[in-house]
Short mmCIF file of C-alpha atoms in Angstrom, two decimals:
data_model
loop_
_atom_site.label_atom_id
_atom_site.label_comp_id
_atom_site.label_asym_id
_atom_site.label_seq_id
_atom_site.Cartn_x
_atom_site.Cartn_y
_atom_site.Cartn_z
CA UNK A 1 -10.62 30.30 36.46
CA UNK A 2 -9.97 26.74 35.63
CA UNK A 3 -13.26 24.55 35.81
CA UNK A 4 -13.13 20.72 36.77
CA UNK A 5 -14.25 17.95 33.95
CA UNK A 6 -18.13 18.03 34.25
CA UNK A 7 -20.17 14.91 33.71
CA UNK A 8 -19.96 13.71 30.64
CA UNK A 9 -22.16 15.54 27.75
CA UNK A 10 -23.02 14.74 24.06
CA UNK A 11 -21.65 15.86 21.05
CA UNK A 12 -24.25 13.74 18.64
CA UNK A 13 -27.79 12.74 18.81
CA UNK A 14 -29.22 14.81 21.14
CA UNK A 15 -26.46 17.70 21.81
CA UNK A 16 -26.53 17.59 25.02
CA UNK A 17 -23.03 20.06 25.11
CA UNK A 18 -22.99 23.10 26.74
CA UNK A 19 -20.47 26.03 28.10
CA UNK A 20 -20.66 26.66 31.75
CA UNK A 21 -20.24 30.98 32.15
CA UNK A 22 -16.41 30.46 33.17
CA UNK A 23 -15.91 28.28 30.02
CA UNK A 24 -17.57 31.37 27.95
CA UNK A 25 -15.06 33.70 29.43
CA UNK A 26 -12.03 31.68 28.54
CA UNK A 27 -12.99 30.67 25.22
CA UNK A 28 -10.31 31.42 22.80
CA UNK A 29 -11.70 33.67 20.50
CA UNK A 30 -9.92 34.24 17.12
CA UNK A 31 -10.22 37.36 15.54
CA UNK A 32 -7.92 40.32 16.55
CA UNK A 33 -9.32 42.41 14.16
CA UNK A 34 -12.35 43.54 12.18
CA UNK A 35 -11.72 41.78 8.64
CA UNK A 36 -10.15 38.21 8.56
CA UNK A 37 -7.57 37.15 6.08
CA UNK A 38 -5.13 34.17 6.29
CA UNK A 39 -1.91 35.02 8.07
CA UNK A 40 0.94 32.76 9.53
CA UNK A 41 -0.72 34.00 12.95
CA UNK A 42 2.32 32.07 14.98
CA UNK A 43 3.09 32.83 18.58
CA UNK A 44 5.33 31.18 21.23
CA UNK A 45 2.93 28.76 23.29
CA UNK A 46 3.68 30.31 26.62
CA UNK A 47 1.39 31.32 29.36
CA UNK A 48 -1.25 34.29 28.77
CA UNK A 49 -4.50 35.87 29.92
CA UNK A 50 -3.75 34.42 33.33
CA UNK A 51 -4.69 31.63 35.77
CA UNK A 52 -7.13 29.13 34.11
CA UNK A 53 -7.16 30.69 30.50
CA UNK A 54 -6.87 28.12 27.68
CA UNK A 55 -3.27 29.23 27.20
CA UNK A 56 -2.41 28.44 30.73
CA UNK A 57 -0.49 25.31 30.03
CA UNK A 58 1.12 22.76 27.56
CA UNK A 59 -2.49 20.71 27.28
CA UNK A 60 -5.54 22.54 28.17
CA UNK A 61 -7.71 20.18 30.46
CA UNK A 62 -11.08 21.87 30.65
CA UNK A 63 -14.52 21.02 31.78
CA UNK A 64 -15.15 18.84 28.68
CA UNK A 65 -12.24 16.36 29.21
CA UNK A 66 -14.61 13.69 30.00
CA UNK A 67 -17.18 14.55 27.22
CA UNK A 68 -14.17 14.58 24.49
CA UNK A 69 -12.81 11.45 25.65
CA UNK A 70 -16.35 9.53 25.29
CA UNK A 71 -16.93 11.16 21.88
CA UNK A 72 -13.24 9.91 20.89
CA UNK A 73 -13.95 6.25 22.32
CA UNK A 74 -17.31 6.17 20.07
CA UNK A 75 -15.19 7.61 16.69
CA UNK A 76 -12.46 5.05 17.28
CA UNK A 77 -15.12 2.06 17.71
CA UNK A 78 -17.02 3.15 14.74
CA UNK A 79 -14.15 4.39 12.86
CA UNK A 80 -10.34 2.78 13.43
CA UNK A 81 -8.76 4.33 11.02
CA UNK A 82 -8.97 7.77 12.97
CA UNK A 83 -5.87 6.31 14.33
CA UNK A 84 -3.25 5.54 11.87
CA UNK A 85 0.59 5.43 11.80
CA UNK A 86 3.34 5.02 9.03
CA UNK A 87 5.46 2.00 10.19
CA UNK A 88 8.46 4.18 10.83
CA UNK A 89 6.58 6.64 13.21
CA UNK A 90 6.97 4.50 16.19
CA UNK A 91 9.52 6.37 18.10
CA UNK A 92 7.99 9.63 17.39
CA UNK A 93 4.63 8.03 19.10
CA UNK A 94 6.80 7.62 22.07
CA UNK A 95 7.96 10.86 21.95
CA UNK A 96 4.62 11.73 22.36
CA UNK A 97 4.12 9.72 25.30
CA UNK A 98 6.57 11.28 27.06
CA UNK A 99 6.07 14.95 26.30
CA UNK A 100 2.33 14.22 26.91
CA UNK A 101 2.51 12.52 30.03
CA UNK A 102 5.59 14.59 31.40
CA UNK A 103 3.37 18.21 30.83
CA UNK A 104 -0.17 16.60 32.35
CA UNK A 105 1.66 15.04 35.48
CA UNK A 106 3.38 18.78 35.90
CA UNK A 107 0.41 20.89 35.36
CA UNK A 108 -2.16 19.11 36.78
CA UNK A 109 -1.16 16.75 39.49
CA UNK A 110 -4.27 16.36 40.84
CA UNK A 111 -5.42 14.70 37.63
CA UNK A 112 -2.09 12.80 36.61
CA UNK A 113 0.71 11.18 37.89
CA UNK A 114 3.75 9.86 36.14
CA UNK A 115 6.32 7.74 37.86
CA UNK A 116 9.86 6.67 36.16
CA UNK A 117 12.05 3.81 37.01
CA UNK A 118 14.44 3.94 33.81
CA UNK A 119 12.13 2.36 31.27
CA UNK A 120 9.60 1.25 33.95
CA UNK A 121 7.04 3.95 34.03
CA UNK A 122 3.95 4.05 36.19
CA UNK A 123 1.03 6.40 34.60
CA UNK A 124 -2.23 7.14 36.72
CA UNK A 125 -5.07 9.10 34.93
CA UNK A 126 -7.35 9.84 37.78
CA UNK A 127 -10.06 11.44 35.50
CA UNK A 128 -10.30 7.91 33.37
CA UNK A 129 -9.48 5.97 36.18
CA UNK A 130 -6.56 4.62 34.26
CA UNK A 131 -3.37 3.05 35.83
CA UNK A 132 -0.94 1.25 33.72
CA UNK A 133 2.84 0.16 33.92
CA UNK A 134 4.77 -0.20 31.15
CA UNK A 135 8.25 -0.27 29.68
CA UNK A 136 9.40 3.15 27.65
CA UNK A 137 9.69 2.32 23.96
CA UNK A 138 8.07 -1.38 24.16
CA UNK A 139 4.84 -1.03 22.28
CA UNK A 140 3.83 -4.20 23.05
CA UNK A 141 3.66 -3.24 26.84
CA UNK A 142 0.87 -1.03 26.54
CA UNK A 143 -2.68 -2.11 25.92
CA UNK A 144 -3.25 -0.91 22.38
CA UNK A 145 -0.58 1.04 19.85
CA UNK A 146 1.06 3.95 21.62
CA UNK A 147 -0.88 6.54 19.25
CA UNK A 148 -4.18 5.51 20.45
CA UNK A 149 -3.13 5.30 24.12
CA UNK A 150 -2.06 8.93 24.31
CA UNK A 151 -4.87 10.05 22.00
CA UNK A 152 -7.40 9.04 24.50
CA UNK A 153 -5.90 10.59 27.31
CA UNK A 154 -5.56 14.38 25.49
CA UNK A 155 -8.02 16.63 24.19
CA UNK A 156 -7.64 17.65 20.53
CA UNK A 157 -6.73 15.62 17.75
CA UNK A 158 -2.81 14.88 17.55
CA UNK A 159 -0.95 14.69 14.76
CA UNK A 160 3.01 13.56 14.01
CA UNK A 161 4.48 14.86 11.34
CA UNK A 162 8.22 13.38 9.83
CA UNK A 163 10.83 15.90 8.62
CA UNK A 164 12.38 14.92 5.56
CA UNK A 165 13.95 16.38 2.78
CA UNK A 166 13.26 20.15 4.12
CA UNK A 167 9.57 19.40 4.15
CA UNK A 168 6.74 17.85 6.83
CA UNK A 169 5.21 14.73 5.90
CA UNK A 170 2.01 13.59 8.07
CA UNK A 171 2.80 10.21 8.31
CA UNK A 172 0.64 9.40 11.87
CA UNK A 173 -2.41 11.04 13.48
CA UNK A 174 -5.35 10.40 15.75
CA UNK A 175 -8.31 12.16 14.27
CA UNK A 176 -11.62 12.31 15.71
CA UNK A 177 -12.72 15.61 15.81
CA UNK A 178 -11.32 17.17 12.05
CA UNK A 179 -12.77 20.10 10.27
CA UNK A 180 -13.65 18.61 7.46
CA UNK A 181 -10.26 16.31 6.30
CA UNK A 182 -9.65 12.87 5.99
CA UNK A 183 -7.15 11.29 7.98
CA UNK A 184 -7.44 8.24 5.88
CA UNK A 185 -6.71 9.92 2.51
CA UNK A 186 -4.10 12.47 3.69
CA UNK A 187 -1.99 10.33 5.70
CA UNK A 188 1.72 10.24 4.13
CA UNK A 189 1.11 13.47 2.00
CA UNK A 190 3.60 16.15 2.69
CA UNK A 191 2.84 19.59 4.11
CA UNK A 192 1.86 21.64 0.71
CA UNK A 193 -0.12 18.10 -0.45
CA UNK A 194 -2.39 17.80 2.29
CA UNK A 195 -3.48 21.60 2.19
CA UNK A 196 -3.87 21.23 -1.73
CA UNK A 197 -7.60 22.09 -1.20
CA UNK A 198 -7.28 25.47 0.94
CA UNK A 199 -8.07 28.35 -1.10
CA UNK A 200 -5.17 31.66 -1.39
CA UNK A 201 -2.55 30.00 1.01
CA UNK A 202 -0.99 28.93 -2.05
CA UNK A 203 -0.79 31.63 -4.27
CA UNK A 204 -0.46 33.97 -1.29
CA UNK A 205 2.95 32.03 -0.17
CA UNK A 206 1.55 31.58 3.10
CA UNK A 207 2.24 27.66 3.00
CA UNK A 208 6.05 28.31 1.96
CA UNK A 209 6.37 30.44 4.85
CA UNK A 210 4.23 28.31 7.29
CA UNK A 211 6.51 25.60 6.70
CA UNK A 212 10.03 27.39 6.64
CA UNK A 213 8.64 28.54 9.94
CA UNK A 214 7.59 24.98 11.39
CA UNK A 215 10.59 22.87 9.92
CA UNK A 216 12.62 25.28 11.99
CA UNK A 217 10.94 24.77 15.42
CA UNK A 218 13.65 23.47 18.15
CA UNK A 219 12.96 21.49 20.79
CA UNK A 220 11.75 22.95 24.09
CA UNK A 221 9.75 26.30 21.90
CA UNK A 222 6.55 24.74 21.20
CA UNK A 223 4.18 27.63 19.34
CA UNK A 224 0.54 27.80 18.61
CA UNK A 225 -1.96 29.30 16.35
CA UNK A 226 -5.71 29.92 16.26
CA UNK A 227 -7.53 28.50 13.07
CA UNK A 228 -11.60 28.45 12.88
CA UNK A 229 -14.63 27.84 10.99
CA UNK A 230 -18.70 27.35 11.79
CA UNK A 231 -20.16 24.05 12.60
CA UNK A 232 -23.68 23.23 12.91
CA UNK A 233 -24.73 21.96 16.17
CA UNK A 234 -21.92 20.90 18.56
CA UNK A 235 -20.90 18.41 16.43
CA UNK A 236 -17.01 17.30 16.90
CA UNK A 237 -16.64 14.94 14.43
CA UNK A 238 -17.38 16.58 11.02
CA UNK A 239 -14.95 14.45 8.96
CA UNK A 240 -15.29 13.87 5.30
CA UNK A 241 -16.16 10.29 6.18
CA UNK A 242 -19.49 11.07 8.03
CA UNK A 243 -20.35 14.08 5.99
CA UNK A 244 -23.76 12.26 4.86
CA UNK A 245 -24.63 12.36 8.17
CA UNK A 246 -24.14 16.08 9.16
CA UNK A 247 -24.35 17.74 5.48
CA UNK A 248 -28.27 17.96 5.95
CA UNK A 249 -27.76 19.69 9.33
CA UNK A 250 -26.54 22.87 7.11
CA UNK A 251 -30.16 23.02 5.89
CA UNK A 252 -31.94 23.21 9.68
CA UNK A 253 -30.53 26.57 10.12
CA UNK A 254 -33.46 29.26 10.65
CA UNK A 255 -33.78 32.88 11.80
CA UNK A 256 -35.28 31.39 15.02
CA UNK A 257 -32.73 28.71 15.96
CA UNK A 258 -29.45 30.22 14.51
CA UNK A 259 -28.31 31.78 18.12
CA UNK A 260 -28.48 28.15 19.43
CA UNK A 261 -27.58 26.20 16.13
CA UNK A 262 -24.43 27.81 15.07
CA UNK A 263 -21.31 27.36 16.78
CA UNK A 264 -17.82 28.94 16.04
CA UNK A 265 -15.61 26.46 16.13
CA UNK A 266 -11.78 27.34 17.00
CA UNK A 267 -8.83 25.06 17.21
CA UNK A 268 -5.84 26.07 19.00
CA UNK A 269 -3.22 24.17 17.40
CA UNK A 270 -0.15 23.36 19.00
CA UNK A 271 3.16 22.55 17.61
CA UNK A 272 6.23 21.14 19.60
CA UNK A 273 9.55 19.40 18.18
CA UNK A 274 9.85 15.65 19.49
CA UNK A 275 13.01 15.10 21.34
CA UNK A 276 14.24 11.74 19.89
CA UNK A 277 12.39 11.71 16.63
CA UNK A 278 12.86 15.38 15.22
CA UNK A 279 9.24 14.50 14.42
CA UNK A 280 6.74 17.68 14.62
CA UNK A 281 3.91 17.22 16.90
CA UNK A 282 0.40 19.10 16.41
CA UNK A 283 -2.36 19.31 18.69
CA UNK A 284 -5.73 20.24 17.16
CA UNK A 285 -7.54 21.41 20.14
CA UNK A 286 -11.26 22.36 19.30
CA UNK A 287 -14.04 25.00 21.24
CA UNK A 288 -17.39 25.38 20.40
CA UNK A 289 -19.38 27.85 21.43
CA UNK A 290 -22.94 29.21 20.12
CA UNK A 291 -23.92 32.49 18.68
CA UNK A 292 -25.99 32.92 21.62
CA UNK A 293 -23.17 32.50 24.35
CA UNK A 294 -20.71 34.56 22.02
CA UNK A 295 -22.73 37.61 21.76
CA UNK A 296 -22.84 37.62 25.70
CA UNK A 297 -19.47 39.28 24.84
CA UNK A 298 -20.30 42.74 23.27
CA UNK A 299 -16.72 43.07 21.81
CA UNK A 300 -16.76 39.74 20.58
CA UNK A 301 -20.65 40.04 19.11
CA UNK A 302 -19.62 43.37 16.65
CA UNK A 303 -16.29 41.72 15.79
CA UNK A 304 -18.22 38.35 14.41
CA UNK A 305 -20.58 40.50 12.81
CA UNK A 306 -17.50 42.48 10.79
CA UNK A 307 -15.86 39.42 10.17
CA UNK A 308 -18.55 37.55 8.65
CA UNK A 309 -19.91 40.73 6.99
CA UNK A 310 -16.54 40.76 5.16
CA UNK A 311 -15.41 37.19 4.73
CA UNK A 312 -14.03 36.54 0.99
CA UNK A 313 -16.91 34.33 -0.84
CA UNK A 314 -14.28 31.79 -1.72
CA UNK A 315 -13.73 31.04 2.19
CA UNK A 316 -17.49 31.39 2.64
CA UNK A 317 -17.55 28.65 0.14
CA UNK A 318 -14.26 26.47 1.51
CA UNK A 319 -15.67 26.72 5.04
CA UNK A 320 -18.71 25.58 4.04
CA UNK A 321 -21.33 28.15 5.11
CA UNK A 322 -22.71 29.14 1.64
CA UNK A 323 -26.38 28.06 2.70
CA UNK A 324 -26.06 29.86 6.07
CA UNK A 325 -23.92 32.78 5.92
CA UNK A 326 -26.46 35.58 4.74
CA UNK A 327 -28.84 34.53 7.58
CA UNK A 328 -25.78 34.65 9.80
CA UNK A 329 -24.46 38.03 9.00
CA UNK A 330 -28.22 39.38 8.89
CA UNK A 331 -28.77 38.00 12.56
CA UNK A 332 -25.43 39.69 13.60
CA UNK A 333 -26.51 42.79 12.36
CA UNK A 334 -27.72 43.85 15.56
CA UNK A 335 -24.20 44.06 17.37
CA UNK A 336 -22.51 45.74 14.56
CA UNK A 337 -22.32 48.99 16.61
CA UNK B 1 12.40 15.87 -12.79
CA UNK B 2 9.78 14.29 -10.27
CA UNK B 3 6.23 15.38 -11.22
CA UNK B 4 5.66 19.24 -9.67
CA UNK B 5 2.32 20.45 -8.21
CA UNK B 6 -0.39 21.67 -10.28
CA UNK B 7 -0.94 25.49 -9.15
CA UNK B 8 -4.31 26.01 -8.32
CA UNK B 9 -4.96 22.40 -6.32
CA UNK B 10 -1.31 21.86 -4.96
CA UNK B 11 -1.64 18.02 -4.49
CA UNK B 12 -2.38 17.33 -8.23
CA UNK B 13 0.90 16.21 -9.69
CA UNK B 14 2.02 17.88 -12.96
CA UNK B 15 4.20 16.49 -15.40
CA UNK B 16 6.76 17.56 -17.66
CA UNK B 17 7.92 15.95 -21.01
CA UNK B 18 10.10 13.02 -20.32
CA UNK B 19 13.76 12.79 -21.51
CA UNK B 20 16.40 10.39 -21.33
CA UNK B 21 19.14 10.78 -18.56
CA UNK B 22 22.09 9.72 -20.42
CA UNK B 23 24.55 9.76 -17.28
CA UNK B 24 22.69 6.91 -16.22
CA UNK B 25 24.34 3.22 -15.87
CA UNK B 26 21.25 1.54 -16.29
CA UNK B 27 17.78 2.52 -17.58
CA UNK B 28 14.52 0.52 -16.74
CA UNK B 29 11.23 1.72 -18.45
CA UNK B 30 7.93 0.25 -16.74
CA UNK B 31 5.37 0.88 -18.91
CA UNK B 32 1.51 -0.15 -18.65
CA UNK B 33 0.14 -2.97 -20.78
CA UNK B 34 -2.89 -1.71 -23.33
CA UNK B 35 -1.93 2.13 -22.95
CA UNK B 36 -0.47 4.58 -25.35
CA UNK B 37 3.28 5.27 -24.72
CA UNK B 38 5.99 7.19 -26.27
CA UNK B 39 8.44 5.24 -23.32
CA UNK B 40 8.79 2.25 -26.95
CA UNK B 41 10.02 5.01 -28.88
CA UNK B 42 12.54 6.57 -25.81
CA UNK B 43 13.71 2.96 -24.91
CA UNK B 44 14.93 2.73 -28.62
CA UNK B 45 16.94 5.51 -28.50
CA UNK B 46 17.93 5.36 -25.19
CA UNK B 47 22.15 4.50 -25.29
CA UNK B 48 22.65 2.89 -21.94
CA UNK B 49 22.58 -0.73 -20.63
CA UNK B 50 18.29 -0.72 -20.70
CA UNK B 51 15.23 -2.93 -19.85
CA UNK B 52 11.55 -2.69 -20.37
CA UNK B 53 8.67 -4.34 -18.60
CA UNK B 54 5.18 -3.98 -19.70
CA UNK B 55 2.76 -4.80 -16.83
CA UNK B 56 -1.18 -3.96 -16.46
CA UNK B 57 -2.25 -1.91 -13.66
CA UNK B 58 -4.25 -4.91 -12.37
CA UNK B 59 -0.89 -6.71 -11.52
CA UNK B 60 0.10 -4.14 -9.27
CA UNK B 61 -3.17 -3.34 -7.38
CA UNK B 62 -6.08 -5.62 -6.04
CA UNK B 63 -9.14 -3.44 -6.40
CA UNK B 64 -10.79 -5.69 -3.86
CA UNK B 65 -8.81 -4.39 -1.11
CA UNK B 66 -10.37 -1.68 0.99
CA UNK B 67 -7.23 -0.80 3.08
CA UNK B 68 -4.93 1.74 3.16
CA UNK B 69 -1.95 0.04 1.44
CA UNK B 70 -3.34 -1.88 -1.25
CA UNK B 71 -0.26 -2.00 -4.02
CA UNK B 72 1.74 -5.20 -4.43
CA UNK B 73 4.87 -5.63 -6.16
CA UNK B 74 4.67 -8.66 -8.60
CA UNK B 75 7.78 -10.73 -8.74
CA UNK B 76 9.01 -9.15 -11.78
CA UNK B 77 9.43 -5.64 -10.65
CA UNK B 78 11.30 -6.56 -7.21
CA UNK B 79 13.51 -8.74 -9.20
CA UNK B 80 14.40 -5.59 -11.66
CA UNK B 81 14.41 -3.14 -8.58
CA UNK B 82 16.61 -5.35 -6.48
CA UNK B 83 19.20 -5.78 -9.43
CA UNK B 84 19.44 -2.04 -10.26
CA UNK B 85 23.08 -0.70 -9.97
CA UNK B 86 23.44 2.52 -7.94
CA UNK B 87 23.01 5.30 -10.86
CA UNK B 88 20.14 3.70 -12.40
CA UNK B 89 17.03 5.52 -13.98
CA UNK B 90 13.37 4.48 -13.86
CA UNK B 91 10.93 5.80 -16.41
CA UNK B 92 7.40 4.87 -16.28
CA UNK B 93 4.14 5.45 -18.40
CA UNK B 94 0.80 4.46 -17.90
CA UNK B 95 -2.52 5.51 -16.58
CA UNK B 96 -1.53 8.12 -13.18
CA UNK B 97 -2.80 5.39 -10.62
CA UNK B 98 0.04 2.69 -12.62
CA UNK B 99 2.54 5.74 -11.98
CA UNK B 100 2.21 5.94 -8.63
CA UNK B 101 1.66 2.43 -7.87
CA UNK B 102 5.14 2.12 -9.66
CA UNK B 103 6.65 4.78 -7.86
CA UNK B 104 5.66 3.45 -4.39
CA UNK B 105 7.23 0.50 -4.86
CA UNK B 106 10.27 1.78 -6.23
CA UNK B 107 10.89 4.29 -3.48
CA UNK B 108 10.03 0.95 -1.46
CA UNK B 109 12.43 -0.48 -2.94
CA UNK B 110 15.26 1.78 -2.21
CA UNK B 111 15.25 4.08 -5.16
CA UNK B 112 15.27 8.10 -4.62
CA UNK B 113 12.67 10.04 -6.37
CA UNK B 114 15.21 11.99 -8.57
CA UNK B 115 15.96 8.44 -9.68
CA UNK B 116 12.23 8.23 -10.92
CA UNK B 117 10.65 10.00 -14.06
CA UNK B 118 7.18 9.78 -14.22
CA UNK B 119 5.75 10.12 -17.79
CA UNK B 120 2.37 12.61 -18.75
CA UNK B 121 -0.45 10.12 -17.64
CA UNK B 122 -1.45 8.24 -21.05
CA UNK B 123 -5.54 8.60 -20.19
CA UNK B 124 -7.61 11.25 -18.03
CA UNK B 125 -8.92 7.83 -16.39
CA UNK B 126 -8.64 8.34 -12.47
CA UNK B 127 -8.69 6.01 -9.47
CA UNK B 128 -10.66 7.41 -6.94
CA UNK B 129 -10.80 6.95 -3.05
CA UNK B 130 -14.18 6.81 -1.81
CA UNK B 131 -13.87 8.75 1.62
CA UNK B 132 -17.13 7.34 3.05
CA UNK B 133 -16.60 3.40 2.80
CA UNK B 134 -12.52 3.69 1.48
CA UNK B 135 -13.63 1.61 -1.52
CA UNK B 136 -11.19 2.25 -4.22
CA UNK B 137 -12.60 2.48 -8.39
CA UNK B 138 -10.05 2.18 -11.35
CA UNK B 139 -11.02 3.55 -14.51
CA UNK B 140 -13.06 6.63 -13.64
CA UNK B 141 -13.94 9.19 -16.56
CA UNK B 142 -16.81 10.99 -14.95
CA UNK B 143 -17.67 13.19 -12.05
CA UNK B 144 -19.91 12.53 -10.10
CA UNK B 145 -19.68 8.91 -10.40
CA UNK B 146 -21.48 6.55 -8.14
CA UNK B 147 -19.46 4.54 -5.74
CA UNK B 148 -19.20 1.04 -6.64
CA UNK B 149 -18.90 0.50 -2.70
CA UNK B 150 -21.57 2.15 -0.86
CA UNK B 151 -23.62 3.60 -4.13
CA UNK B 152 -23.24 7.43 -3.11
CA UNK B 153 -22.93 10.05 -5.92
CA UNK B 154 -19.11 11.00 -5.28
CA UNK B 155 -17.52 14.54 -6.73
CA UNK B 156 -14.49 13.98 -8.06
CA UNK B 157 -12.23 16.26 -6.52
CA UNK B 158 -8.62 16.91 -8.06
CA UNK B 159 -7.11 16.57 -4.42
CA UNK B 160 -4.48 13.61 -4.86
CA UNK B 161 -2.73 11.10 -3.04
CA UNK B 162 0.64 9.42 -4.39
CA UNK B 163 0.74 6.93 -1.80
CA UNK B 164 -2.64 5.66 -2.89
CA UNK B 165 -2.73 6.89 -6.52
CA UNK B 166 -6.07 8.48 -6.15
CA UNK B 167 -8.31 11.07 -6.08
CA UNK B 168 -10.52 12.02 -3.41
CA UNK B 169 -14.40 11.35 -4.14
CA UNK B 170 -16.56 13.08 -1.70
CA UNK B 171 -20.24 12.62 -1.67
CA UNK B 172 -22.04 15.56 -3.68
CA UNK B 173 -25.43 15.27 -2.49
CA UNK B 174 -24.94 14.98 1.00
CA UNK B 175 -26.65 17.91 2.23
CA UNK B 176 -29.44 17.81 -0.32
CA UNK B 177 -30.04 14.62 -1.93
CA UNK B 178 -32.40 16.09 -4.28
CA UNK B 179 -29.34 18.09 -5.99
CA UNK B 180 -27.56 15.86 -8.52
CA UNK B 181 -25.48 17.90 -10.77
CA UNK B 182 -25.00 16.92 -14.41
CA UNK B 183 -22.26 14.32 -15.28
CA UNK B 184 -19.10 15.90 -16.38
CA UNK B 185 -15.81 14.31 -18.11
CA UNK B 186 -12.78 14.47 -16.25
CA UNK B 187 -9.67 16.31 -17.62
#
């Protein structure tokens, strides 16, 4: 079932973030098999798993909405470079506003309303108590740049890729919960460039296939995939910028606290073609769930053991799991049958 | 003819031996001052109309800037780019940071990627972008290197931004301050 946004919890300091039992049930568990390998695991972004599932609507607004928007505000204040756009991306940002507001108002009429009168738009977000009138396409009519305006109201990071020369360029984004990559460094890169440090995907041809697929996504046919890593503590902002703050957490994992401290971090990535600019948008929606909550589902517990046990060393290293991976496999071993 | 990718880290450019495009009507050579370059020799043998400009890296970039767009175009380059005929070819030689600063300015001036040929960098020295404080350091020869902005020891990775002309630097001992690997020369 869909759970209404609950009061603000934290993704830092005292880490008050929790998942309700309903949130556990609807968690997008990312492993279809007992071994994990890269694949272009893309499917149409259509409803599945029924009412209230994480896949029901274009954007999944769940119980963590207020918490994630409060966290985004904290990061943007500390690190304004978490929201960047190259100058030619203005139209794509307005596309993103159009697509986002249209979906939100249609899927969650109790929270969001959008009224259009030609270019005069009126947007209301009851969850954040925002009500603004603006001229569509006129960035000066918003209280902040369009990417930041919409990014502060949508869960998950947002990236806009410009499409040219049969390639995708990451030319705009708002990124406050990245799994260890820097928008400030990567902005402007081509698809293969920003995936440069990822192991396997280049030699196995995955990048080329993914790029071919993504550049051919037409309007109205959004697609999705899941990606994952592990994070110590429910920390959303694991950016390279703040690595000196969260890096030491990896040494705090012990057999006694591993169940509460290690979180499976799942990204529900949605790709959609923007109508005016032809840019490709990507929403990277992050879900966090600790081992204790995950193993309440016996199927997930068993699968997670086998996935972790068989994870290639290169991926253990790349995902930053080296320091506690053996401990996690030992802890999960009791669920192997 | 533009730089290709490295096969291990895809963002690191690979450079090919530079040759003259004799179909071009005009050839412009831009050479970093103080660097050994083979472009002077190519310039001598080039039969098209031609010009050569020698500049120090410091004229292209202001290392006091921590921003994201740090390249400035010296008058001599903006005049030269503005006056190029349609079928001009640009050849650039110097440190890797110099190559990509000139590349960016040329693209901004309207040149197409195929009109730009970048020579093998003349030095292994790198520009390094600190992911923590966004400071950019020129002429880095070793990893780890202490950031001149925030003082953290940085691992210099092979992940390269053509927009910044820089490699990324990441705090090497963020997890455990007592770990500090020995310094190695960059290749």
